[in-house]
XYZ file of C-alpha atoms in Angstrom:
548
model
C -30.706 34.752 2.122
C -31.854 38.199 3.186
C -30.423 40.606 5.375
C -31.033 43.486 7.282
C -29.690 47.271 6.345
C -29.529 49.595 8.820
C -28.959 53.309 9.580
C -27.678 52.685 13.028
C -24.865 52.316 15.099
C -23.622 50.770 17.722
C -25.834 52.011 20.503
C -24.343 54.319 23.197
C -25.534 55.990 26.457
C -26.106 59.463 24.955
C -28.709 61.361 23.312
C -28.165 64.752 21.898
C -31.704 66.855 20.946
C -31.224 68.868 17.757
C -33.194 71.720 16.126
C -33.082 71.386 12.038
C -35.489 74.772 10.596
C -36.329 77.559 13.056
C -36.204 81.686 12.143
C -34.292 84.237 13.480
C -35.135 88.124 13.182
C -32.111 88.129 10.293
C -35.230 86.616 8.257
C -38.570 87.145 9.130
C -38.079 85.449 12.865
C -38.687 87.541 15.688
C -35.041 87.287 18.174
C -31.595 88.049 17.614
C -29.860 84.892 16.198
C -28.514 84.764 20.387
C -31.591 84.495 21.728
C -33.294 81.759 20.047
C -30.592 79.170 20.098
C -30.928 79.952 24.093
C -34.063 79.683 24.275
C -33.402 76.046 22.509
C -30.138 75.836 24.573
C -32.685 75.938 27.811
C -35.389 73.064 26.590
C -32.555 70.930 26.149
C -31.507 71.028 23.207
C -27.368 70.130 22.066
C -27.299 71.472 18.786
C -29.885 74.317 16.838
C -29.465 75.073 12.269
C -30.891 78.199 12.184
C -32.249 78.531 8.960
C -33.188 81.931 8.263
C -34.587 82.744 4.865
C -31.486 83.430 1.704
C -33.436 86.358 0.219
C -32.684 88.368 3.562
C -29.128 87.001 4.382
C -27.523 86.593 0.592
C -26.980 84.049 -1.117
C -27.850 80.367 1.024
C -25.307 82.902 3.590
C -26.827 81.360 7.139
C -26.738 83.936 9.829
C -23.719 84.039 12.335
C -22.795 81.794 15.094
C -23.904 83.251 19.113
C -21.092 81.767 20.090
C -23.270 80.164 22.848
C -21.514 77.767 24.927
C -23.417 74.683 25.848
C -24.520 74.106 21.947
C -23.318 73.389 19.080
C -24.350 75.360 16.254
C -24.539 73.846 12.919
C -24.896 76.670 9.881
C -27.230 76.564 7.858
C -30.414 78.031 6.100
C -33.576 78.281 4.075
C -33.713 78.250 -0.087
C -37.454 80.204 -0.279
C -39.189 82.379 0.978
C -42.723 83.655 -0.563
C -42.022 81.023 -3.870
C -42.386 77.296 -3.677
C -40.432 74.460 -3.574
C -38.558 75.543 0.036
C -35.098 74.055 0.143
C -32.826 73.244 3.035
C -29.419 73.183 3.863
C -27.683 72.201 6.833
C -23.945 72.494 7.671
C -22.744 74.804 4.731
C -19.328 75.754 3.603
C -18.311 79.432 4.279
C -15.593 78.445 1.751
C -17.163 77.286 -0.671
C -19.768 79.982 -0.408
C -16.332 83.064 -0.787
C -14.832 81.002 -3.294
C -18.190 80.955 -5.375
C -19.231 84.136 -4.765
C -19.470 87.647 -4.108
C -21.912 87.795 -1.244
C -22.574 91.535 -0.718
C -23.909 91.335 -4.456
C -26.768 89.207 -3.379
C -28.244 91.125 -0.562
C -30.966 91.723 -3.615
C -34.973 92.854 -1.378
C -36.531 91.107 -4.572
C -34.814 87.728 -3.956
C -36.763 84.607 -3.265
C -33.878 82.517 -2.471
C -32.234 81.816 -5.667
C -35.386 82.771 -7.893
C -34.613 85.986 -10.035
C -33.378 86.804 -13.432
C -29.955 86.056 -13.032
C -30.297 82.951 -10.929
C -31.737 79.902 -11.113
C -35.430 79.519 -10.549
C -36.810 78.243 -7.579
C -39.196 75.654 -9.215
C -35.961 73.828 -10.482
C -35.833 71.812 -7.553
C -32.742 69.280 -9.072
C -30.559 72.179 -10.146
C -30.994 73.999 -6.482
C -30.388 70.678 -5.069
C -27.107 70.186 -6.508
C -26.496 74.038 -5.989
C -26.699 72.559 -2.123
C -24.926 69.651 -1.920
C -22.257 70.286 -4.713
C -20.808 74.276 -4.737
C -21.977 74.549 -0.616
C -21.695 70.980 0.179
C -24.297 71.253 2.327
C -27.164 68.657 3.796
C -30.072 68.585 0.957
C -33.336 69.023 3.167
C -36.884 69.333 1.486
C -38.324 71.926 3.804
C -42.257 71.052 4.809
C -43.583 69.429 1.331
C -47.052 68.789 2.245
C -47.460 72.821 2.835
C -48.276 75.489 -0.218
C -44.549 76.389 -0.310
C -43.490 73.044 -0.415
C -42.731 70.670 -3.405
C -44.515 68.392 -5.750
C -43.799 65.242 -5.266
C -43.169 64.153 -9.215
C -40.032 67.128 -8.072
C -38.917 64.614 -5.369
C -39.699 61.452 -8.039
C -36.437 60.843 -9.336
C -34.337 63.209 -7.419
C -31.459 61.624 -5.346
C -29.626 64.819 -4.154
C -31.273 64.896 -1.334
C -31.057 63.828 1.979
C -34.584 63.982 4.068
C -37.342 65.379 3.684
C -39.216 67.273 7.229
C -42.288 64.620 8.139
C -43.335 67.389 10.316
C -42.761 70.568 10.444
C -44.117 73.482 12.281
C -47.709 71.859 12.478
C -47.991 70.287 9.250
C -47.291 66.838 8.270
C -45.707 65.109 5.592
C -44.894 61.543 6.640
C -47.397 59.969 4.278
C -45.190 62.331 0.955
C -41.976 60.313 3.422
C -43.561 56.984 3.546
C -44.196 57.303 -0.896
C -40.460 58.302 -1.156
C -39.239 55.503 1.061
C -41.039 52.972 -2.062
C -40.037 54.916 -4.666
C -36.771 53.460 -5.402
C -35.407 50.128 -3.975
C -33.387 51.113 -0.694
C -33.815 54.666 -1.034
C -32.317 56.228 2.119
C -34.507 58.804 2.441
C -34.368 60.763 5.757
C -37.190 61.878 7.894
C -36.181 64.805 9.999
C -39.431 66.128 12.626
C -38.923 69.991 13.446
C -40.528 73.673 14.301
C -39.689 75.938 12.057
C -40.277 78.285 14.370
C -39.891 82.200 13.720
C -41.024 82.627 17.506
C -38.891 81.044 19.903
C -40.567 81.345 23.436
C -42.280 79.304 25.744
C -45.733 81.212 25.387
C -45.497 79.363 21.783
C -47.175 76.569 21.942
C -48.130 75.825 18.749
C -44.196 76.053 16.916
C -41.564 75.989 19.741
C -39.702 72.444 20.809
C -42.871 70.566 19.105
C -40.621 68.852 16.646
C -37.213 67.674 16.974
C -34.782 65.128 16.566
C -32.212 62.946 18.654
C -29.132 61.279 17.427
C -27.748 58.668 19.840
C -24.294 59.232 21.009
C -21.366 57.312 22.153
C -19.997 60.775 22.770
C -20.273 62.386 26.495
C -21.437 65.707 26.078
C -19.423 66.411 29.238
C -16.520 65.938 27.073
C -17.351 68.573 24.538
C -19.879 70.971 25.773
C -19.158 71.571 29.227
C -16.548 73.787 30.596
C -13.822 74.982 29.116
C -14.678 72.561 26.107
C -11.976 73.864 23.707
C -13.347 75.152 20.094
C -11.641 72.246 17.864
C -13.270 69.569 20.458
C -16.738 71.482 19.881
C -16.014 71.091 15.601
C -14.993 67.730 16.394
C -18.632 66.746 17.992
C -20.008 69.264 15.719
C -18.379 66.073 12.781
C -19.821 63.239 14.821
C -23.838 65.430 14.588
C -23.319 66.083 11.104
C -22.373 62.743 10.100
C -25.379 60.968 11.885
C -27.622 63.229 10.064
C -26.358 62.259 6.795
C -26.149 58.558 7.139
C -29.126 58.097 9.484
C -28.272 57.555 12.295
C -31.260 59.352 14.415
C -34.961 59.287 15.335
C -37.820 62.806 14.884
C -39.911 63.128 17.707
C -43.011 65.164 17.747
C -44.588 66.386 20.839
C -48.388 66.212 21.331
C -49.025 64.926 18.224
C -52.798 64.953 17.799
C -53.220 68.629 19.484
C -51.101 71.750 20.558
C -49.994 71.861 23.677
C -50.907 74.176 26.673
C -47.222 74.758 27.490
C -43.824 75.051 26.366
C -43.259 71.061 26.913
C -40.146 69.548 29.395
C -36.055 70.439 28.665
C -35.555 67.083 28.123
C -35.244 64.826 24.567
C -38.274 63.131 24.756
C -38.445 59.434 23.989
C -35.382 57.432 23.991
C -35.191 54.764 21.877
C -32.590 52.717 20.662
C -32.368 50.211 17.248
C -30.448 46.849 17.598
C -30.039 44.427 14.551
C -29.864 40.674 16.166
C -30.131 37.343 14.815
C -28.851 35.056 11.985
C -30.513 34.069 9.054
C -31.017 30.780 8.480
C -31.206 28.521 4.892
C -30.088 25.594 6.228
C -26.886 24.910 3.880
C -25.620 28.397 2.893
C -26.133 32.286 2.949
C -25.959 34.569 0.265
C -25.959 37.334 2.000
C -24.990 37.598 6.168
C -27.020 38.668 9.655
C -29.153 40.239 11.370
C -32.571 38.905 10.901
C -34.039 40.990 13.828
C -35.202 44.299 14.875
C -35.015 44.852 17.968
C -36.158 47.816 20.253
C -35.650 49.496 23.448
C -37.101 52.628 25.579
C -36.820 54.309 27.905
C -40.983 54.061 29.255
C -43.220 52.022 28.154
C -45.495 52.239 25.242
C -47.099 51.194 21.979
C -43.985 50.715 19.670
C -44.790 49.671 15.984
C -43.286 48.068 13.272
C -44.560 50.091 9.767
C -43.523 49.244 6.129
C -44.625 47.002 2.934
C -43.271 47.119 -0.181
C -41.879 49.019 -3.337
C -44.488 47.289 -5.349
C -47.686 48.700 -3.556
C -48.133 52.081 -1.324
C -50.156 50.602 1.008
C -48.376 51.129 4.264
C -48.915 48.312 7.194
C -48.516 47.474 10.871
C -46.630 44.827 10.481
C -46.698 43.810 14.496
C -46.994 46.116 17.232
C -46.197 45.714 21.416
C -46.781 47.237 24.131
C -44.290 48.024 26.733
C -40.049 49.368 26.773
C -39.216 47.464 23.816
C -40.246 44.894 20.835
C -38.965 42.441 18.914
C -39.603 42.020 15.276
C -38.770 39.662 11.697
C -39.380 40.694 8.875
C -41.316 38.741 6.310
C -39.771 37.028 3.206
C -42.370 39.659 1.916
C -41.782 43.040 2.854
C -39.009 45.424 1.735
C -38.760 48.624 4.119
C -39.987 48.911 7.583
C -40.222 51.863 9.772
C -39.978 51.920 13.645
C -42.858 54.298 15.477
C -43.102 54.781 19.406
C -46.034 56.348 20.867
C -46.000 57.525 24.780
C -48.635 59.329 26.650
C -46.551 60.030 29.779
C -47.770 60.783 33.303
C -47.097 64.327 33.351
C -49.499 64.474 30.732
C -47.387 64.630 28.006
C -48.017 62.944 24.657
C -44.870 61.708 22.362
C -44.471 60.222 18.708
C -40.987 59.149 17.446
C -40.114 57.576 14.216
C -37.655 55.942 13.432
C -35.468 56.335 9.932
C -36.259 53.141 7.133
C -34.758 50.112 7.949
C -34.538 48.220 4.622
C -34.732 43.998 4.069
C -31.933 43.771 1.441
C -33.328 40.989 -1.047
C -32.227 42.506 -4.346
C -29.450 42.151 -6.143
C -27.263 42.433 -8.952
C -24.829 39.720 -10.871
C -21.555 40.994 -12.741
C -20.410 38.756 -14.730
C -16.508 37.273 -14.186
C -15.885 36.963 -17.778
C -16.939 40.024 -18.768
C -15.919 42.451 -16.009
C -18.396 45.717 -15.049
C -20.951 43.597 -17.344
C -24.121 42.671 -15.493
C -26.680 39.985 -15.669
C -30.094 42.147 -17.246
C -33.150 41.435 -18.619
C -33.143 43.364 -22.480
C -36.629 43.167 -24.454
C -37.386 39.828 -22.480
C -34.432 38.220 -22.909
C -31.260 37.672 -20.406
C -28.697 39.788 -21.374
C -24.959 41.055 -20.079
C -24.987 44.739 -20.148
C -21.839 47.250 -19.425
C -22.385 49.442 -16.000
C -22.511 52.821 -18.237
C -22.962 56.423 -17.461
C -24.118 59.405 -18.983
C -22.949 62.915 -18.327
C -25.129 65.673 -18.116
C -23.590 69.403 -17.708
C -24.784 71.800 -15.021
C -26.117 75.419 -16.038
C -24.576 78.264 -14.830
C -25.782 78.559 -11.399
C -25.332 82.081 -10.631
C -23.568 84.692 -12.621
C -21.481 82.979 -14.373
C -21.109 80.371 -12.308
C -20.774 76.849 -14.263
C -20.308 73.630 -11.453
C -18.336 71.055 -13.211
C -19.976 67.923 -14.794
C -21.685 65.364 -12.796
C -21.967 62.304 -13.719
C -25.394 60.096 -13.057
C -26.957 56.547 -13.539
C -27.855 55.406 -16.894
C -31.427 54.583 -15.107
C -32.720 52.103 -17.116
C -29.573 49.198 -17.676
C -29.834 49.567 -13.909
C -33.462 48.178 -13.205
C -33.331 46.670 -15.624
C -30.316 44.239 -14.034
C -31.643 44.591 -10.369
C -33.385 41.059 -9.333
C -34.970 39.768 -6.465
C -33.840 36.749 -5.182
C -36.749 34.437 -3.818
C -35.632 32.113 -1.474
C -36.280 28.470 -2.065
C -37.540 29.252 -5.687
C -40.709 28.846 -7.670
C -40.784 24.743 -7.059
C -41.064 25.937 -3.337
C -38.833 25.440 -0.525
C -38.110 21.284 0.913
C -35.499 21.147 -1.560
C -32.254 19.774 -0.517
C -30.180 21.874 -2.392
C -29.925 25.868 -1.976
C -32.772 26.722 -4.623
C -33.239 30.482 -6.170
C -35.460 32.072 -8.364
C -34.568 35.144 -9.747
C -37.631 38.148 -9.960
C -37.090 41.643 -11.936
C -37.317 44.323 -9.961
C -39.345 47.059 -12.089
C -41.534 43.808 -13.610
C -43.100 42.301 -10.328
C -44.769 38.885 -10.977
C -41.760 37.838 -14.368
C -39.244 35.934 -13.736
C -35.840 34.887 -15.590
C -36.407 31.641 -16.787
C -34.970 29.208 -19.481
C -36.747 27.958 -22.896
C -35.098 26.327 -25.531
C -32.006 27.179 -23.466
C -31.945 30.745 -23.924
C -32.355 33.096 -20.652
C -35.884 34.852 -20.538
C -38.286 36.943 -18.690
C -41.901 35.526 -18.323
C -45.043 36.381 -16.132
C -45.404 33.783 -13.538
C -46.838 31.288 -14.173
C -47.817 28.222 -11.854
C -47.085 24.910 -14.057
C -45.085 22.970 -13.023
C -42.371 23.545 -16.248
C -42.546 27.099 -15.823
C -41.648 26.400 -12.186
C -38.922 24.181 -12.644
C -37.333 26.718 -15.893
C -37.659 29.836 -13.068
C -35.916 28.022 -10.160
C -32.439 27.346 -10.287
C -29.279 25.800 -7.266
C -27.774 27.903 -6.023
C -23.520 26.995 -6.236
C -20.061 27.774 -5.805
C -19.004 30.542 -8.025
C -17.571 28.156 -10.368
C -15.000 30.032 -11.339
C -13.812 31.376 -7.878
C -16.248 30.234 -5.383
C -15.618 27.474 -2.649
C -18.248 26.450 -0.006
C -17.350 29.493 1.950
C -17.212 32.058 0.131
C -20.420 33.585 -1.495
C -19.116 36.592 -3.460
C -18.912 34.430 -6.319
C -21.917 32.239 -7.511
C -22.926 29.814 -10.322
C -26.861 29.253 -11.143
C -27.472 25.914 -11.935
C -30.821 24.670 -13.821
C -32.997 22.269 -10.506
C -35.250 20.484 -14.250
C -31.517 20.524 -15.811
C -28.945 19.406 -13.754
C -26.110 19.854 -14.918
C -26.392 22.810 -17.138
C -26.276 26.458 -15.630
C -27.020 30.031 -16.582
C -23.962 31.014 -19.120
C -23.055 34.328 -20.669
C -22.054 33.874 -24.806
C -21.036 37.083 -26.659
C -23.209 38.681 -23.769
C -25.693 37.057 -24.125
C -27.284 34.508 -21.963
C -27.747 30.838 -22.047
C -28.178 27.653 -20.322
C -25.327 25.476 -21.129
C -23.942 22.180 -19.674
C -20.890 22.390 -17.582
C -17.898 20.732 -19.651
C -16.068 17.949 -18.853
C -12.558 20.006 -18.612
C -10.244 22.219 -15.574
C -12.253 24.343 -13.463
C -10.721 27.260 -14.446
C -11.455 27.615 -17.782
C -13.447 29.927 -20.121
C -16.726 27.588 -19.532
C -16.370 27.786 -15.373
C -15.647 31.749 -16.243
C -18.725 32.266 -18.274
C -20.962 30.424 -15.813
C -19.619 32.101 -12.995
C -21.115 35.611 -11.083
C -20.846 38.366 -8.573
C -23.188 38.814 -6.364
C -23.393 42.844 -6.078
C -25.782 45.435 -4.030
C -28.477 46.653 -6.597
C -27.215 48.781 -9.311
C -30.355 50.168 -9.230
C -29.957 51.680 -5.010
C -31.228 54.397 -4.010
C -33.126 55.403 -8.425
C -36.646 55.800 -8.421
C -38.275 53.430 -10.564
C -41.387 52.689 -12.385
C -43.210 49.515 -12.321
C -43.498 48.665 -16.287
C -44.677 45.297 -17.095
């Protein structure tokens, strides 16, 4: 009753190597934008994001396109300089910038990013990310978070606006921050990038040039978009494809010479070529709550050590779940695993060492359940009782971001409701998986070890016990929904008690009870009140704290 959620598209025969963090003389780099992009192009890069500091180029106004054939330029910026909490914005929207800001009025030498008396302080990470995403329509990346100019983890914990963070950036490792961010919220899609943060793009700079990059596997042939005679329109189509791949996590990160500084500028290829496919069909033996796939299959170009790292949301430990040597490996996660990252180590015959990381793959087993009788009301626990609650929002007005600019009111999830309304499905239930019926138990996401059970015909949340009474009270047979469901449609379900046959979880006045099915036609009030729609978890992507 679990499936894997992967950001990877159908694999293709082409690879795009890209740099997402580097500098030119427009800010504090040593070379012109054209020279920087050309240096990367000579190292086999098909796309480059120049991220000059915003205090030099105006309020997040990117360096100009050098106009080179054979490479895609993505206008970008790094917000911050001497102050901490650096952020990178990839693929800025020129029209949005020109519409909302007087660019010429922002060339103040005293600016640190957007940090001055008339603007937004650099320590307000949430608001600055809102600015990037809402006004500039950019991809928000947290730059070198484990550095003195990076962010505190608490700034990221409850922040859902950034797309990814640098796990390697100019010699600074933040891999542990990335793992911590992934496990801080259910299915929290936070992508890990490797980059140079290079200020001197030349082969003589062994330390930070051509050390970290990302690779996008694609079905699009570069010759069709970057070859001789390519039109600007086709190049723009490729740029949009690359940007969308970054947004959705359809890439992996590569670090060259991860242990020590190399003795050369390195080759001009993309390094390891890795493809990740999800295969196989989950099999509960009766019926599937969700579909396939259930196995991760990895294929690489040259032999190496392929490791599957991962863990759970409730533990800080990151474990090596499985590892193989060679050009391929497969892994089927155990039920307890919540997330997986593929790591590839290659030691090549030319002396080059590489370390590559996939984006997180999630083991989906957390769900929310919407009432058929009360649309947009979901099953939840509150004060240790089973209830229904409306999926609600609260509003937060943004402060003026710069010189009187006001972002339209944004909508944010009411997090506490959504955490209480998300449950982990335990296949087989607490009574064991040897039942002839498809049994499940529902464990609270934010109270690990606490389960919905019936007690005196009321649904409540109780801590797990090994006695048979508790196991029976907390185990339910998963039936097709009494109102809408059928044996071939897993969308609508009803929960029948395993130790009280004929009794179902039912809502009444927005409270959850265990009631006996009434001997009436199926499309009646009882059937609606005992039917629930299986949905994606309400708190998907939201950071949470375990409080039980």
